[in-house]
PDB file of C-alpha atoms in Angstrom:
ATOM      1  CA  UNK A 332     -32.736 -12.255  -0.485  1.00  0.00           C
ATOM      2  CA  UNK A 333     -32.298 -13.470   2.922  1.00  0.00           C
ATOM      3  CA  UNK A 334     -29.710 -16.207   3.980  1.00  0.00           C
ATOM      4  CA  UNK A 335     -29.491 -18.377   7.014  1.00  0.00           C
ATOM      5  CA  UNK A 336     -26.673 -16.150   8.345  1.00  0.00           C
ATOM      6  CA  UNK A 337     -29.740 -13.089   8.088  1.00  0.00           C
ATOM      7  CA  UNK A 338     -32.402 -15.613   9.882  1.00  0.00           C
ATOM      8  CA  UNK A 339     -29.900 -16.196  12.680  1.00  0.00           C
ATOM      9  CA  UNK A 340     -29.206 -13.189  13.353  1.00  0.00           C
ATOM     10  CA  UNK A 341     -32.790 -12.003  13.382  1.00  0.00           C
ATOM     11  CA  UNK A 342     -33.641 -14.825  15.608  1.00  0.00           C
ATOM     12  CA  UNK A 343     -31.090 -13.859  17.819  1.00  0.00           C
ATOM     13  CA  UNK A 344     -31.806 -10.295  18.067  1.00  0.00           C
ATOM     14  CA  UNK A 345     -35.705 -10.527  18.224  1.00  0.00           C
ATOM     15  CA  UNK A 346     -36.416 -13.834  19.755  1.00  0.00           C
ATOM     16  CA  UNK A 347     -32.781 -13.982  22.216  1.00  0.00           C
ATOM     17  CA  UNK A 348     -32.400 -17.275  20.728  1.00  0.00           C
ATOM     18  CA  UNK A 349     -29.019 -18.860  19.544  1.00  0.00           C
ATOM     19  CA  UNK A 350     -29.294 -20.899  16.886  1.00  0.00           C
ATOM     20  CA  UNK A 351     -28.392 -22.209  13.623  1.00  0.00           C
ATOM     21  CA  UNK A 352     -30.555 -21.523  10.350  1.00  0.00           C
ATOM     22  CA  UNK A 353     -31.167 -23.969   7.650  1.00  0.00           C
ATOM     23  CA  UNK A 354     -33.356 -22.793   4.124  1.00  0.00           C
ATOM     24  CA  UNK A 355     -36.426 -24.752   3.598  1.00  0.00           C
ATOM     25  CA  UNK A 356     -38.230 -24.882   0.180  1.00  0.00           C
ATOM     26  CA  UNK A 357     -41.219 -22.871   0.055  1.00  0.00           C
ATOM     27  CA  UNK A 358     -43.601 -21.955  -2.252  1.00  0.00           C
ATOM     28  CA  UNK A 359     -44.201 -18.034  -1.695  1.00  0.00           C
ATOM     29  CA  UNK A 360     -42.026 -17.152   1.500  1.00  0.00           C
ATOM     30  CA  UNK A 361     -38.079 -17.833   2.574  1.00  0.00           C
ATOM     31  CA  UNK A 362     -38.396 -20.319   5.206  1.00  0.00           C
ATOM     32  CA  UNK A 363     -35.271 -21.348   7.605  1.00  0.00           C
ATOM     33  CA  UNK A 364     -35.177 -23.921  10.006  1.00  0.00           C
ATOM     34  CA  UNK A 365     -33.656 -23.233  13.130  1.00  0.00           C
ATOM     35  CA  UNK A 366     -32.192 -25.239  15.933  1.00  0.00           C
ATOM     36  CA  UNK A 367     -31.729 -23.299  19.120  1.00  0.00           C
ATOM     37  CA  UNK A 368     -32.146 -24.334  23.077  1.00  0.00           C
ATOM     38  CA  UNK A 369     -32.942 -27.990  22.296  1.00  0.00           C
ATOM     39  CA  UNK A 370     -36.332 -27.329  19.906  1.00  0.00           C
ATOM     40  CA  UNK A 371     -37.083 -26.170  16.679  1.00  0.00           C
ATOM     41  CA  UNK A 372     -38.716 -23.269  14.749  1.00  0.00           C
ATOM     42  CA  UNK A 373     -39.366 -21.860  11.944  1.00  0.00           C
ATOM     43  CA  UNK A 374     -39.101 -18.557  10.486  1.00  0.00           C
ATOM     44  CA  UNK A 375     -40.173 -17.004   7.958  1.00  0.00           C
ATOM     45  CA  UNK A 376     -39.517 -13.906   5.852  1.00  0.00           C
ATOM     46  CA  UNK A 377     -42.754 -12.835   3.693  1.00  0.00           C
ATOM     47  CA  UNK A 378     -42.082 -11.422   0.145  1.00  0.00           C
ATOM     48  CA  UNK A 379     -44.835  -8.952   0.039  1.00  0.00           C
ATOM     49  CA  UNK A 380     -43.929  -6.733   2.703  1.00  0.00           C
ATOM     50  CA  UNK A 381     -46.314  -3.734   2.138  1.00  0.00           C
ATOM     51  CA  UNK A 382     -49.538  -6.262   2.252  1.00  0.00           C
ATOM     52  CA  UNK A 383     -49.987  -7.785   5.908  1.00  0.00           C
ATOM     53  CA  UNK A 384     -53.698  -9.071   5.928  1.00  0.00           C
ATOM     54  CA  UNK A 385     -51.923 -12.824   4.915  1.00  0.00           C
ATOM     55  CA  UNK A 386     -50.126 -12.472   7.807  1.00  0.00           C
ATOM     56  CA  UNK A 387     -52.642 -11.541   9.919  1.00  0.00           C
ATOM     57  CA  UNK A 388     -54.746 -14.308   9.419  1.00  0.00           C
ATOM     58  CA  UNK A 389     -52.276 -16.816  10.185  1.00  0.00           C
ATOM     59  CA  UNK A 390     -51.838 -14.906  12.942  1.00  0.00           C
ATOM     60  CA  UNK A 391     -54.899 -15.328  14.477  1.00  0.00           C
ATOM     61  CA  UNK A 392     -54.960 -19.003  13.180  1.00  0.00           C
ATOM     62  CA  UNK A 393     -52.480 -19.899  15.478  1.00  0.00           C
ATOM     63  CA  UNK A 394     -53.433 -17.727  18.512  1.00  0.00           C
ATOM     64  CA  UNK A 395     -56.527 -19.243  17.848  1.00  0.00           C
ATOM     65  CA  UNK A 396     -55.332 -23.214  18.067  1.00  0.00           C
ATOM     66  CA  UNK A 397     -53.463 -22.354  21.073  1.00  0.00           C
ATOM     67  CA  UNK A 398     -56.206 -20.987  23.122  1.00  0.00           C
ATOM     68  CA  UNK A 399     -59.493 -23.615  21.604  1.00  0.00           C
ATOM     69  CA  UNK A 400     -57.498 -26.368  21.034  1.00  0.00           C
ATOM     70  CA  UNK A 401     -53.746 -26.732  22.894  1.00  0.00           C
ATOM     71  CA  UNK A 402     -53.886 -30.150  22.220  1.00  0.00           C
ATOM     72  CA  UNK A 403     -53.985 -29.986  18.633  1.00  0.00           C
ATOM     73  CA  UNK A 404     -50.347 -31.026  16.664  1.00  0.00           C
ATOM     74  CA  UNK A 405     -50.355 -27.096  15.348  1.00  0.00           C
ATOM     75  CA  UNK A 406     -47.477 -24.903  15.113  1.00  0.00           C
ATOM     76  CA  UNK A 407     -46.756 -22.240  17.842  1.00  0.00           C
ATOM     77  CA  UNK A 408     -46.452 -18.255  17.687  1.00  0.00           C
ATOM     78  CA  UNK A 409     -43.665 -17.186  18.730  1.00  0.00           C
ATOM     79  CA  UNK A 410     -43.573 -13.438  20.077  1.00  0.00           C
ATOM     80  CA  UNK A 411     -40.510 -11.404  19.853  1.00  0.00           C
ATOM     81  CA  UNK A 412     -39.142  -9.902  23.318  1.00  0.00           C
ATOM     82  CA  UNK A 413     -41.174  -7.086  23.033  1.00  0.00           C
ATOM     83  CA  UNK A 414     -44.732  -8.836  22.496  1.00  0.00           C
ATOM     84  CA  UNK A 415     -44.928  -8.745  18.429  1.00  0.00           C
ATOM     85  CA  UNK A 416     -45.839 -11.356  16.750  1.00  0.00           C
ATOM     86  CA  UNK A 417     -43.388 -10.603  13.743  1.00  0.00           C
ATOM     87  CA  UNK A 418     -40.959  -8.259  12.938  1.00  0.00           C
TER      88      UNK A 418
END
């Protein structure tokens, strides 16, 4: 099981950011908050690994909400330094 030490160091490798990782209940996934460069995020580590059509779809949710409707209260993707949108 990931711990906030794992999500930090992900973050830091993937996303360049340097930050600290909380846990966050959650009902299917392991979600950390973290604090980094004055905002927040979080991330989230998905349990079924070998299925990725969930993932997809929220995906494209929130590309989606970014592009029709910026002004919408919605979460953000965030893409890793190479372009992905997970890891």
């Amino acid at each position: 099981m990931a711990t906030a030490d794992d999500a930090a160091a992900l973050a830091r490798r993937h996303y360049a950011l340097d930050c600290v990782a909380e846990p966050l209940d959650g009902e299917h996934d392991l979600n950390f908050r973290l604090t980094g460069d004055g905002r927040r995020y979080v991330l989230k580590f998905h349990r079924d690994a070998g299925d990725s059509r969930p993932l997809d779809l929220q995906d494209r949710i929130l590309d989606r909400l970014a592009t029709d409707a910026p002004a919408l209260a919605a979460p953000g993707l965030i893409r890793t330094g190479d372009g992905r949108p997970r890891v």
